[in-house]
Amino acid sequence: MERYPPWKWPTVMRIFAAKHLDETVRSKSTSGGVFVALCEYVLGLGGVVYGARFDQAMRVVHDRAVSMDECARFSGSKYVQSDMGSCYRLVREDMQAGRRVLFSGTPCQVAGLRSFLELSRTVGNLLTVDLVCHGVPSPMIWAAHVGFIQAAERSSLLDYRFRDKSAGWHRSRHVAVMDRGAISNHRVDAFREVFNFNYALRPSCHVCPFARLDRVADITLGDYWGVGQHFPDFDDNRGVSLVILHSEDGSAAFDAIRDHFSLIELSVEQCLQQPLQAPTPPSPQRAAFWRAYRQGGYEAAIRRFTSYGLIRRIARGLRRAIREFMS
Ligand SMILES: Cc1cc2nc3c(=O)[nH]c(=O)nc-3n(C[C@H](O)[C@H](O)[C@H](O)COP(=O)(O)OP(=O)(O)OC[C@H]3O[C@@H](n4cnc5c(N)ncnc54)[C@H](O)[C@@H]3O)c2cc1C
């Protein structure tokens, strides 16, 4: 674990494709389940973990965890900018109290934490994990999506899986867990398109200085999408993590958990994907999407810019045709 200061931009030391050997862990994780093993490692040393979870209002917030039960809420990517709340100060208090800390977040959140700790000259044991990051959608649009689904389904949203793998990792879909049960339909799926088509990422994501292989964190985690091309036999459609080790501390932590995984060591060329090379470009329709949202609200925007609108038109046409046929 790293002693602070000094600040440094770590380089890449080793890169792996990793699959957790416990299938239950992998099924609940976005990719190969590396994050869960890191939590177990740090908690086993008496440490604490910071990550992103949903709060009761389904906002995405950062929080502190001291048990695996609490860490379970961090599992699974939430494709929304998380609210850091007072977590930076809590990390500092934990470090000052001599606790080991695992902090996970987007690259900019890890860089923000490190700047905060450096400015306050905090010294302690910190392991940082960041993500290969496509960009984070606006919390305002996410809140609008939550309100839209709850109103349409006349039911409360209890949980949301942005990457449900029940139909396979390659065909993962959005699933909303309502108090009436889990659903995945064209309304829920609209947010997948809002995210994937880059309509509502934060403007800063499009000029992100961390969209590169070198990172501020000790370890970078991502989905290893190159597995099908480079190692098709390793791809069982249940999720493979990309693990990029940047520092001695990251390397030591990963060596301590590596027995939990099937692993392949990768070259830089085998791991590259777009967010490791350049920021995600905005959709050419980004401004029009926001205009539609401001003028007519969330449903008007997704009706115009996602397949939600097309599916509604087809359903309406079918209903009209059936009515005419029956009359
Ligand atoms: C907004 C976002 C964009 C991403 N874009 C890509 C991408 O383009 N390519 C790619 O390969 N991988 C991307 N990832 C990472 C990927 O989805 C997995 O999170 C990663 O592979 C780790 O998977 P895992 O199975 O080890 O653990 P998981 O259990 O899936 O990991 C969850 C981890 O992500 C953190 N996390 C979840 N949501 C957020 C959030 N909103 N803000 C900050 N931290 C969060 C949790 O604290 C925890 O550390 C993205 C993740 C996020 C959150």
mmCIF file of C-alpha atoms and ligand atoms in Angstrom:
data_model
loop_
_atom_site.group_PDB
_atom_site.id
_atom_site.type_symbol
_atom_site.label_atom_id
_atom_site.label_comp_id
_atom_site.label_asym_id
_atom_site.label_seq_id
_atom_site.Cartn_x
_atom_site.Cartn_y
_atom_site.Cartn_z
ATOM 1 C CA MET A 1 0.000 0.000 0.000
ATOM 2 C CA GLU A 2 1.173 3.451 -0.884
ATOM 3 C CA ARG A 3 2.668 5.986 1.532
ATOM 4 C CA TYR A 4 1.744 9.604 0.873
ATOM 5 C CA PRO A 5 3.288 11.807 -0.415
ATOM 6 C CA PRO A 6 4.704 11.790 -3.101
ATOM 7 C CA TRP A 7 2.270 12.215 -5.968
ATOM 8 C CA LYS A 8 3.223 10.341 -9.092
ATOM 9 C CA TRP A 9 1.642 9.173 -12.310
ATOM 10 C CA PRO A 10 2.251 5.440 -12.173
ATOM 11 C CA THR A 11 3.056 3.622 -15.373
ATOM 12 C CA VAL A 12 1.761 0.247 -16.496
ATOM 13 C CA MET A 13 3.570 -2.654 -14.830
ATOM 14 C CA ARG A 14 1.473 -5.705 -15.766
ATOM 15 C CA ILE A 15 -1.871 -6.368 -17.470
ATOM 16 C CA PHE A 16 -4.207 -9.356 -17.010
ATOM 17 C CA ALA A 17 -7.457 -10.835 -18.227
ATOM 18 C CA ALA A 18 -9.127 -12.267 -15.099
ATOM 19 C CA LYS A 19 -12.152 -14.433 -14.283
ATOM 20 C CA HIS A 20 -13.137 -15.058 -10.658
ATOM 21 C CA LEU A 21 -13.304 -18.806 -9.964
ATOM 22 C CA ASP A 22 -16.495 -18.342 -7.905
ATOM 23 C CA GLU A 23 -19.325 -18.133 -10.473
ATOM 24 C CA THR A 24 -21.675 -16.467 -7.961
ATOM 25 C CA VAL A 25 -19.227 -13.595 -7.516
ATOM 26 C CA ARG A 26 -18.808 -13.270 -11.283
ATOM 27 C CA SER A 27 -22.557 -13.287 -11.954
ATOM 28 C CA LYS A 28 -23.057 -10.335 -9.568
ATOM 29 C CA SER A 29 -20.097 -8.362 -10.930
ATOM 30 C CA THR A 30 -19.983 -6.323 -14.099
ATOM 31 C CA SER A 31 -17.035 -8.139 -15.590
ATOM 32 C CA GLY A 32 -14.782 -10.752 -13.939
ATOM 33 C CA GLY A 33 -15.310 -9.947 -10.235
ATOM 34 C CA VAL A 34 -11.882 -8.519 -9.367
ATOM 35 C CA PHE A 35 -13.318 -5.750 -7.234
ATOM 36 C CA VAL A 36 -14.939 -8.220 -4.792
ATOM 37 C CA ALA A 37 -11.626 -10.019 -4.239
ATOM 38 C CA LEU A 38 -9.883 -6.696 -3.550
ATOM 39 C CA CYS A 39 -12.562 -5.840 -0.969
ATOM 40 C CA GLU A 40 -12.031 -9.204 0.781
ATOM 41 C CA TYR A 41 -8.285 -8.644 0.789
ATOM 42 C CA VAL A 42 -8.432 -5.150 2.330
ATOM 43 C CA LEU A 43 -11.182 -6.017 4.849
ATOM 44 C CA GLY A 44 -9.148 -9.103 5.821
ATOM 45 C CA LEU A 45 -6.302 -6.752 6.765
ATOM 46 C CA GLY A 46 -8.691 -4.789 8.993
ATOM 47 C CA GLY A 47 -9.207 -2.052 6.420
ATOM 48 C CA VAL A 48 -12.166 -0.126 5.027
ATOM 49 C CA VAL A 49 -13.533 0.174 1.480
ATOM 50 C CA TYR A 50 -15.032 3.120 -0.409
ATOM 51 C CA GLY A 51 -17.214 2.678 -3.490
ATOM 52 C CA ALA A 52 -20.433 3.685 -5.247
ATOM 53 C CA ARG A 53 -23.901 2.439 -4.292
ATOM 54 C CA PHE A 54 -27.554 3.464 -4.623
ATOM 55 C CA ASP A 55 -29.139 5.362 -1.744
ATOM 56 C CA GLN A 56 -32.803 4.984 -0.799
ATOM 57 C CA ALA A 57 -33.879 7.505 -3.434
ATOM 58 C CA MET A 58 -31.879 5.548 -6.080
ATOM 59 C CA ARG A 59 -29.273 8.304 -6.354
ATOM 60 C CA VAL A 60 -25.719 7.038 -6.903
ATOM 61 C CA VAL A 61 -23.543 8.005 -3.935
ATOM 62 C CA HIS A 62 -20.101 7.114 -2.653
ATOM 63 C CA ASP A 63 -19.976 5.438 0.749
ATOM 64 C CA ARG A 64 -17.726 3.672 3.253
ATOM 65 C CA ALA A 65 -17.951 -0.058 4.043
ATOM 66 C CA VAL A 66 -16.399 -2.172 6.791
ATOM 67 C CA SER A 67 -17.919 -5.580 5.926
ATOM 68 C CA MET A 68 -18.499 -7.697 2.817
ATOM 69 C CA ASP A 69 -22.266 -7.236 3.269
ATOM 70 C CA GLU A 70 -21.784 -3.474 2.979
ATOM 71 C CA CYS A 71 -19.343 -3.892 0.062
ATOM 72 C CA ALA A 72 -21.951 -5.947 -1.835
ATOM 73 C CA ARG A 73 -23.813 -2.678 -2.508
ATOM 74 C CA PHE A 74 -20.775 -1.408 -4.459
ATOM 75 C CA SER A 75 -20.801 -4.377 -6.845
ATOM 76 C CA GLY A 76 -21.988 -3.671 -10.365
ATOM 77 C CA SER A 77 -21.294 -0.568 -12.430
ATOM 78 C CA LYS A 78 -23.730 2.299 -12.035
ATOM 79 C CA TYR A 79 -23.538 4.374 -15.189
ATOM 80 C CA VAL A 80 -24.173 7.698 -13.458
ATOM 81 C CA GLN A 81 -21.875 10.280 -11.850
ATOM 82 C CA SER A 82 -21.762 9.426 -8.145
ATOM 83 C CA ASP A 83 -22.051 12.004 -5.375
ATOM 84 C CA MET A 84 -18.855 11.910 -3.308
ATOM 85 C CA GLY A 85 -20.528 13.480 -0.237
ATOM 86 C CA SER A 86 -17.981 13.655 2.598
ATOM 87 C CA CYS A 87 -16.013 10.572 1.512
ATOM 88 C CA TYR A 88 -12.725 12.393 0.859
ATOM 89 C CA ARG A 89 -12.732 13.673 4.451
ATOM 90 C CA LEU A 90 -13.677 10.214 5.766
ATOM 91 C CA VAL A 91 -10.796 8.646 3.803
ATOM 92 C CA ARG A 92 -8.432 11.160 5.379
ATOM 93 C CA GLU A 93 -9.747 10.358 8.872
ATOM 94 C CA ASP A 94 -9.340 6.621 8.240
ATOM 95 C CA MET A 95 -5.785 7.112 7.008
ATOM 96 C CA GLN A 96 -4.924 9.363 9.940
ATOM 97 C CA ALA A 97 -6.294 6.673 12.279
ATOM 98 C CA GLY A 98 -3.875 4.184 10.707
ATOM 99 C CA ARG A 99 -6.526 2.151 8.844
ATOM 100 C CA ARG A 100 -5.882 0.614 5.466
ATOM 101 C CA VAL A 101 -8.165 2.119 2.839
ATOM 102 C CA LEU A 102 -9.331 0.781 -0.533
ATOM 103 C CA PHE A 103 -10.860 3.625 -2.564
ATOM 104 C CA SER A 104 -12.586 2.815 -5.862
ATOM 105 C CA GLY A 105 -14.095 5.262 -8.323
ATOM 106 C CA THR A 106 -13.763 6.847 -11.723
ATOM 107 C CA PRO A 107 -10.257 8.059 -12.665
ATOM 108 C CA CYS A 108 -11.206 11.695 -11.986
ATOM 109 C CA GLN A 109 -12.541 10.775 -8.530
ATOM 110 C CA VAL A 110 -9.297 8.972 -7.682
ATOM 111 C CA ALA A 111 -7.256 11.939 -8.955
ATOM 112 C CA GLY A 112 -9.452 14.306 -6.903
ATOM 113 C CA LEU A 113 -8.859 12.224 -3.769
ATOM 114 C CA ARG A 114 -5.121 12.151 -4.316
ATOM 115 C CA SER A 115 -4.991 15.934 -4.789
ATOM 116 C CA PHE A 116 -7.046 16.396 -1.615
ATOM 117 C CA LEU A 117 -4.725 14.110 0.373
ATOM 118 C CA GLU A 118 -1.631 15.751 -1.024
ATOM 119 C CA LEU A 119 -2.885 19.260 -0.219
ATOM 120 C CA SER A 120 -3.699 18.193 3.334
ATOM 121 C CA ARG A 121 -0.346 16.343 3.563
ATOM 122 C CA THR A 122 -2.083 13.158 4.633
ATOM 123 C CA VAL A 123 0.105 10.113 5.131
ATOM 124 C CA GLY A 124 -1.216 6.552 5.370
ATOM 125 C CA ASN A 125 -2.083 3.282 3.712
ATOM 126 C CA LEU A 126 -4.182 3.779 0.608
ATOM 127 C CA LEU A 127 -4.879 1.483 -2.328
ATOM 128 C CA THR A 128 -6.717 3.133 -5.224
ATOM 129 C CA VAL A 129 -8.737 1.401 -7.938
ATOM 130 C CA ASP A 130 -10.145 3.276 -10.916
ATOM 131 C CA LEU A 131 -12.204 2.122 -13.902
ATOM 132 C CA VAL A 132 -11.732 2.131 -17.622
ATOM 133 C CA CYS A 133 -14.337 4.862 -18.028
ATOM 134 C CA HIS A 134 -16.591 5.589 -20.994
ATOM 135 C CA GLY A 135 -17.858 8.688 -19.112
ATOM 136 C CA VAL A 136 -20.573 9.340 -16.535
ATOM 137 C CA PRO A 137 -24.122 10.435 -17.396
ATOM 138 C CA SER A 138 -25.712 13.382 -15.637
ATOM 139 C CA PRO A 139 -27.393 12.532 -12.287
ATOM 140 C CA MET A 140 -30.267 14.815 -13.385
ATOM 141 C CA ILE A 141 -31.032 12.622 -16.412
ATOM 142 C CA TRP A 142 -30.726 9.505 -14.241
ATOM 143 C CA ALA A 143 -33.223 10.980 -11.731
ATOM 144 C CA ALA A 144 -35.559 11.700 -14.659
ATOM 145 C CA HIS A 145 -35.214 8.069 -15.827
ATOM 146 C CA VAL A 146 -36.020 6.779 -12.323
ATOM 147 C CA GLY A 147 -39.103 9.035 -12.124
ATOM 148 C CA PHE A 148 -40.200 8.016 -15.617
ATOM 149 C CA ILE A 149 -40.025 4.265 -14.912
ATOM 150 C CA GLN A 150 -41.740 4.584 -11.540
ATOM 151 C CA ALA A 151 -44.598 6.588 -13.052
ATOM 152 C CA ALA A 152 -44.973 4.288 -16.075
ATOM 153 C CA GLU A 153 -44.864 1.098 -14.003
ATOM 154 C CA ARG A 154 -46.846 2.586 -11.097
ATOM 155 C CA SER A 155 -44.341 0.936 -8.789
ATOM 156 C CA SER A 156 -41.242 1.911 -6.766
ATOM 157 C CA LEU A 157 -37.747 1.241 -8.034
ATOM 158 C CA LEU A 158 -35.762 -0.762 -5.469
ATOM 159 C CA ASP A 159 -32.615 -1.630 -7.419
ATOM 160 C CA TYR A 160 -31.237 -1.297 -10.942
ATOM 161 C CA ARG A 161 -28.773 -3.479 -12.831
ATOM 162 C CA PHE A 162 -27.024 -1.591 -15.629
ATOM 163 C CA ARG A 163 -25.293 -4.760 -16.787
ATOM 164 C CA ASP A 164 -27.546 -7.721 -16.002
ATOM 165 C CA LYS A 165 -25.745 -10.814 -17.326
ATOM 166 C CA SER A 166 -28.605 -13.331 -17.191
ATOM 167 C CA ALA A 167 -28.740 -13.390 -21.022
ATOM 168 C CA GLY A 168 -24.920 -13.474 -21.207
ATOM 169 C CA TRP A 169 -22.167 -10.865 -20.738
ATOM 170 C CA HIS A 170 -22.110 -9.890 -24.414
ATOM 171 C CA ARG A 171 -25.860 -9.257 -24.434
ATOM 172 C CA SER A 172 -26.089 -7.663 -20.992
ATOM 173 C CA ARG A 173 -29.108 -5.430 -20.517
ATOM 174 C CA HIS A 174 -30.619 -2.946 -18.114
ATOM 175 C CA VAL A 175 -32.926 -4.474 -15.517
ATOM 176 C CA ALA A 176 -35.063 -2.433 -13.119
ATOM 177 C CA VAL A 177 -36.017 -4.154 -9.884
ATOM 178 C CA MET A 178 -39.436 -2.725 -8.979
ATOM 179 C CA ASP A 179 -41.380 -3.587 -5.848
ATOM 180 C CA ARG A 180 -43.595 -5.695 -8.166
ATOM 181 C CA GLY A 181 -40.594 -7.644 -9.535
ATOM 182 C CA ALA A 182 -37.696 -7.250 -12.012
ATOM 183 C CA ILE A 183 -38.449 -5.824 -15.466
ATOM 184 C CA SER A 184 -36.497 -5.211 -18.653
ATOM 185 C CA ASN A 185 -38.472 -3.456 -21.385
ATOM 186 C CA HIS A 186 -38.187 -0.642 -23.929
ATOM 187 C CA ARG A 187 -38.763 2.008 -21.243
ATOM 188 C CA VAL A 188 -35.970 0.663 -19.031
ATOM 189 C CA ASP A 189 -33.713 0.153 -22.026
ATOM 190 C CA ALA A 190 -33.955 3.811 -23.085
ATOM 191 C CA PHE A 191 -31.264 4.704 -20.537
ATOM 192 C CA ARG A 192 -28.902 2.148 -22.084
ATOM 193 C CA GLU A 193 -29.137 4.106 -25.348
ATOM 194 C CA VAL A 194 -28.819 7.470 -23.570
ATOM 195 C CA PHE A 195 -25.538 6.162 -22.065
ATOM 196 C CA ASN A 196 -24.167 4.248 -25.050
ATOM 197 C CA PHE A 197 -24.972 6.969 -27.607
ATOM 198 C CA ASN A 198 -23.334 9.657 -25.427
ATOM 199 C CA TYR A 199 -26.325 11.995 -25.264
ATOM 200 C CA ALA A 200 -25.914 12.913 -21.605
ATOM 201 C CA LEU A 201 -22.341 12.318 -20.431
ATOM 202 C CA ARG A 202 -20.922 15.195 -18.383
ATOM 203 C CA PRO A 203 -19.302 17.775 -20.706
ATOM 204 C CA SER A 204 -15.980 17.253 -18.871
ATOM 205 C CA CYS A 205 -15.988 13.563 -19.894
ATOM 206 C CA HIS A 206 -15.495 14.574 -23.527
ATOM 207 C CA VAL A 207 -12.181 16.268 -22.667
ATOM 208 C CA CYS A 208 -11.124 13.793 -19.963
ATOM 209 C CA PRO A 209 -7.361 13.928 -19.273
ATOM 210 C CA PHE A 210 -7.489 10.403 -17.762
ATOM 211 C CA ALA A 211 -8.679 8.631 -20.904
ATOM 212 C CA ARG A 212 -5.253 7.037 -21.330
ATOM 213 C CA LEU A 213 -3.347 3.960 -20.272
ATOM 214 C CA ASP A 214 -1.324 5.730 -17.568
ATOM 215 C CA ARG A 215 -3.471 6.450 -14.549
ATOM 216 C CA VAL A 216 -3.293 8.011 -11.135
ATOM 217 C CA ALA A 217 -4.644 4.826 -9.499
ATOM 218 C CA ASP A 218 -2.712 1.727 -8.384
ATOM 219 C CA ILE A 219 -5.046 -0.595 -10.301
ATOM 220 C CA THR A 220 -7.399 0.023 -13.235
ATOM 221 C CA LEU A 221 -10.349 -2.351 -13.794
ATOM 222 C CA GLY A 222 -12.440 -2.705 -16.926
ATOM 223 C CA ASP A 223 -14.308 -5.155 -19.130
ATOM 224 C CA TYR A 224 -11.909 -7.131 -21.274
ATOM 225 C CA TRP A 225 -13.797 -6.793 -24.552
ATOM 226 C CA GLY A 226 -10.761 -7.979 -26.527
ATOM 227 C CA VAL A 227 -11.097 -11.493 -25.133
ATOM 228 C CA GLY A 228 -13.210 -12.770 -28.034
ATOM 229 C CA GLN A 229 -10.635 -11.582 -30.560
ATOM 230 C CA HIS A 230 -7.426 -12.594 -28.762
ATOM 231 C CA PHE A 231 -8.460 -15.541 -26.530
ATOM 232 C CA PRO A 232 -11.822 -16.926 -27.724
ATOM 233 C CA ASP A 233 -11.415 -20.087 -25.611
ATOM 234 C CA PHE A 234 -11.209 -17.942 -22.449
ATOM 235 C CA ASP A 235 -14.508 -16.208 -23.261
ATOM 236 C CA ASP A 236 -17.407 -18.100 -21.645
ATOM 237 C CA ASN A 237 -19.816 -15.137 -22.001
ATOM 238 C CA ARG A 238 -19.951 -14.678 -18.211
ATOM 239 C CA GLY A 239 -17.562 -11.717 -17.956
ATOM 240 C CA VAL A 240 -13.816 -11.163 -18.068
ATOM 241 C CA SER A 241 -12.083 -8.324 -16.216
ATOM 242 C CA LEU A 242 -9.248 -6.285 -17.596
ATOM 243 C CA VAL A 243 -6.759 -5.594 -14.787
ATOM 244 C CA ILE A 244 -4.034 -3.000 -15.322
ATOM 245 C CA LEU A 245 -1.451 -2.786 -12.535
ATOM 246 C CA HIS A 246 0.274 0.573 -12.333
ATOM 247 C CA SER A 247 2.290 0.490 -9.109
ATOM 248 C CA GLU A 248 4.188 -1.796 -6.707
ATOM 249 C CA ASP A 249 1.261 -1.558 -4.262
ATOM 250 C CA GLY A 250 -1.266 -2.462 -6.937
ATOM 251 C CA SER A 251 0.906 -5.356 -8.021
ATOM 252 C CA ALA A 252 1.340 -6.638 -4.446
ATOM 253 C CA ALA A 253 -2.417 -6.438 -3.783
ATOM 254 C CA PHE A 254 -3.202 -8.309 -6.988
ATOM 255 C CA ASP A 255 -0.577 -10.984 -6.236
ATOM 256 C CA ALA A 256 -2.304 -11.523 -2.876
ATOM 257 C CA ILE A 257 -5.660 -12.312 -4.581
ATOM 258 C CA ARG A 258 -4.543 -13.897 -7.843
ATOM 259 C CA ASP A 259 -5.277 -17.464 -6.664
ATOM 260 C CA HIS A 260 -9.008 -16.628 -6.870
ATOM 261 C CA PHE A 261 -8.790 -16.167 -10.657
ATOM 262 C CA SER A 262 -8.204 -17.778 -14.009
ATOM 263 C CA LEU A 263 -5.651 -15.426 -15.557
ATOM 264 C CA ILE A 264 -3.958 -14.591 -18.825
ATOM 265 C CA GLU A 265 -1.178 -12.003 -18.929
ATOM 266 C CA LEU A 266 -1.732 -9.452 -21.725
ATOM 267 C CA SER A 267 0.392 -7.112 -23.774
ATOM 268 C CA VAL A 268 -0.544 -3.434 -24.132
ATOM 269 C CA GLU A 269 -1.713 -4.077 -27.710
ATOM 270 C CA GLN A 270 -4.069 -6.839 -26.513
ATOM 271 C CA CYS A 271 -5.793 -4.611 -23.940
ATOM 272 C CA LEU A 272 -6.330 -1.317 -25.728
ATOM 273 C CA GLN A 273 -9.877 -0.020 -26.030
ATOM 274 C CA GLN A 274 -11.171 3.444 -26.859
ATOM 275 C CA PRO A 275 -11.409 4.956 -23.313
ATOM 276 C CA LEU A 276 -7.768 3.941 -22.734
ATOM 277 C CA GLN A 277 -6.693 6.065 -25.674
ATOM 278 C CA ALA A 278 -8.928 9.128 -25.958
ATOM 279 C CA PRO A 279 -12.025 10.664 -24.334
ATOM 280 C CA THR A 280 -15.434 9.513 -25.590
ATOM 281 C CA PRO A 281 -16.668 11.978 -28.245
ATOM 282 C CA PRO A 282 -20.107 13.536 -27.672
ATOM 283 C CA SER A 283 -23.036 12.450 -29.807
ATOM 284 C CA PRO A 284 -23.567 14.881 -32.719
ATOM 285 C CA GLN A 285 -27.143 15.033 -31.365
ATOM 286 C CA ARG A 286 -26.159 15.840 -27.771
ATOM 287 C CA ALA A 287 -27.298 19.492 -27.919
ATOM 288 C CA ALA A 288 -30.591 18.519 -29.616
ATOM 289 C CA PHE A 289 -31.202 15.831 -26.958
ATOM 290 C CA TRP A 290 -30.788 18.399 -24.149
ATOM 291 C CA ARG A 291 -32.990 20.927 -25.999
ATOM 292 C CA ALA A 292 -35.724 18.283 -26.301
ATOM 293 C CA TYR A 293 -35.309 17.432 -22.597
ATOM 294 C CA ARG A 294 -35.501 21.063 -21.462
ATOM 295 C CA GLN A 295 -38.498 21.810 -23.682
ATOM 296 C CA GLY A 296 -40.557 18.635 -23.278
ATOM 297 C CA GLY A 297 -39.015 16.586 -20.449
ATOM 298 C CA TYR A 298 -37.304 13.175 -20.356
ATOM 299 C CA GLU A 299 -39.987 11.192 -22.153
ATOM 300 C CA ALA A 300 -40.058 13.670 -25.050
ATOM 301 C CA ALA A 301 -36.259 13.377 -25.364
ATOM 302 C CA ILE A 302 -36.119 9.550 -25.337
ATOM 303 C CA ARG A 303 -39.143 9.368 -27.657
ATOM 304 C CA ARG A 304 -37.181 11.343 -30.215
ATOM 305 C CA PHE A 305 -33.665 9.982 -29.707
ATOM 306 C CA THR A 306 -33.969 6.319 -28.641
ATOM 307 C CA SER A 307 -35.791 3.252 -29.944
ATOM 308 C CA TYR A 308 -38.391 3.846 -27.200
ATOM 309 C CA GLY A 309 -40.118 6.247 -29.635
ATOM 310 C CA LEU A 310 -39.960 3.789 -32.535
ATOM 311 C CA ILE A 311 -41.305 0.901 -30.434
ATOM 312 C CA ARG A 312 -44.178 3.105 -29.213
ATOM 313 C CA ARG A 313 -45.026 4.082 -32.797
ATOM 314 C CA ILE A 314 -44.979 0.431 -33.930
ATOM 315 C CA ALA A 315 -47.142 -0.644 -30.953
ATOM 316 C CA ARG A 316 -49.632 2.183 -31.658
ATOM 317 C CA GLY A 317 -49.775 1.227 -35.347
ATOM 318 C CA LEU A 318 -50.370 -2.426 -34.474
ATOM 319 C CA ARG A 319 -53.142 -1.550 -32.010
ATOM 320 C CA ARG A 320 -54.825 0.651 -34.646
ATOM 321 C CA ALA A 321 -54.548 -2.105 -37.303
ATOM 322 C CA ILE A 322 -56.028 -4.698 -34.906
ATOM 323 C CA ARG A 323 -58.880 -2.326 -33.982
ATOM 324 C CA GLU A 324 -59.672 -1.711 -37.672
ATOM 325 C CA PHE A 325 -59.468 -5.431 -38.428
ATOM 326 C CA MET A 326 -61.834 -6.274 -35.553
ATOM 327 C CA SER A 327 -64.384 -3.571 -36.385
HETATM 328 C C1 LIG B 1 -19.503 5.069 -15.437
HETATM 329 C C2 LIG B 1 -18.706 3.861 -15.807
HETATM 330 C C3 LIG B 1 -18.224 3.705 -17.093
HETATM 331 C C4 LIG B 1 -17.465 2.580 -17.451
HETATM 332 N N1 LIG B 1 -16.995 2.478 -18.728
HETATM 333 C C5 LIG B 1 -16.257 1.396 -19.070
HETATM 334 C C6 LIG B 1 -15.748 1.242 -20.403
HETATM 335 O O1 LIG B 1 -15.985 2.072 -21.281
HETATM 336 N N2 LIG B 1 -14.974 0.162 -20.688
HETATM 337 C C7 LIG B 1 -14.675 -0.766 -19.727
HETATM 338 O O2 LIG B 1 -13.957 -1.720 -20.038
HETATM 339 N N3 LIG B 1 -15.136 -0.663 -18.468
HETATM 340 C C8 LIG B 1 -15.916 0.396 -18.107
HETATM 341 N N4 LIG B 1 -16.393 0.503 -16.829
HETATM 342 C C9 LIG B 1 -15.930 -0.466 -15.802
HETATM 343 C C10 LIG B 1 -16.673 -1.786 -15.805
HETATM 344 O O3 LIG B 1 -18.053 -1.574 -16.062
HETATM 345 C C11 LIG B 1 -16.550 -2.514 -14.449
HETATM 346 O O4 LIG B 1 -16.894 -1.663 -13.396
HETATM 347 C C12 LIG B 1 -15.166 -2.998 -14.175
HETATM 348 O O5 LIG B 1 -14.842 -3.905 -15.192
HETATM 349 C C13 LIG B 1 -15.046 -3.667 -12.804
HETATM 350 O O6 LIG B 1 -15.795 -4.812 -12.819
HETATM 351 P P1 LIG B 1 -15.730 -5.909 -11.646
HETATM 352 O O7 LIG B 1 -16.437 -7.105 -12.166
HETATM 353 O O8 LIG B 1 -14.330 -6.081 -11.146
HETATM 354 O O9 LIG B 1 -16.468 -5.310 -10.408
HETATM 355 P P2 LIG B 1 -17.848 -4.578 -10.207
HETATM 356 O O10 LIG B 1 -18.491 -5.164 -9.039
HETATM 357 O O11 LIG B 1 -18.665 -4.503 -11.376
HETATM 358 O O12 LIG B 1 -17.260 -3.155 -9.871
HETATM 359 C C14 LIG B 1 -17.924 -2.172 -9.299
HETATM 360 C C15 LIG B 1 -16.900 -1.114 -9.013
HETATM 361 O O13 LIG B 1 -17.221 0.039 -9.739
HETATM 362 C C16 LIG B 1 -17.416 1.123 -8.823
HETATM 363 N N5 LIG B 1 -18.478 1.949 -9.388
HETATM 364 C C17 LIG B 1 -19.689 1.524 -9.808
HETATM 365 N N6 LIG B 1 -20.392 2.562 -10.275
HETATM 366 C C18 LIG B 1 -19.624 3.656 -10.126
HETATM 367 C C19 LIG B 1 -19.806 5.037 -10.400
HETATM 368 N N7 LIG B 1 -20.929 5.516 -10.938
HETATM 369 N N8 LIG B 1 -18.805 5.891 -10.124
HETATM 370 C C20 LIG B 1 -17.650 5.439 -9.580
HETATM 371 N N9 LIG B 1 -17.407 4.146 -9.293
HETATM 372 C C21 LIG B 1 -18.386 3.268 -9.561
HETATM 373 C C22 LIG B 1 -17.782 0.466 -7.502
HETATM 374 O O14 LIG B 1 -17.463 1.280 -6.427
HETATM 375 C C23 LIG B 1 -16.885 -0.751 -7.568
HETATM 376 O O15 LIG B 1 -15.567 -0.402 -7.258
HETATM 377 C C24 LIG B 1 -17.182 1.596 -16.467
HETATM 378 C C25 LIG B 1 -17.695 1.739 -15.176
HETATM 379 C C26 LIG B 1 -18.446 2.857 -14.831
HETATM 380 C C27 LIG B 1 -18.975 2.989 -13.430
#
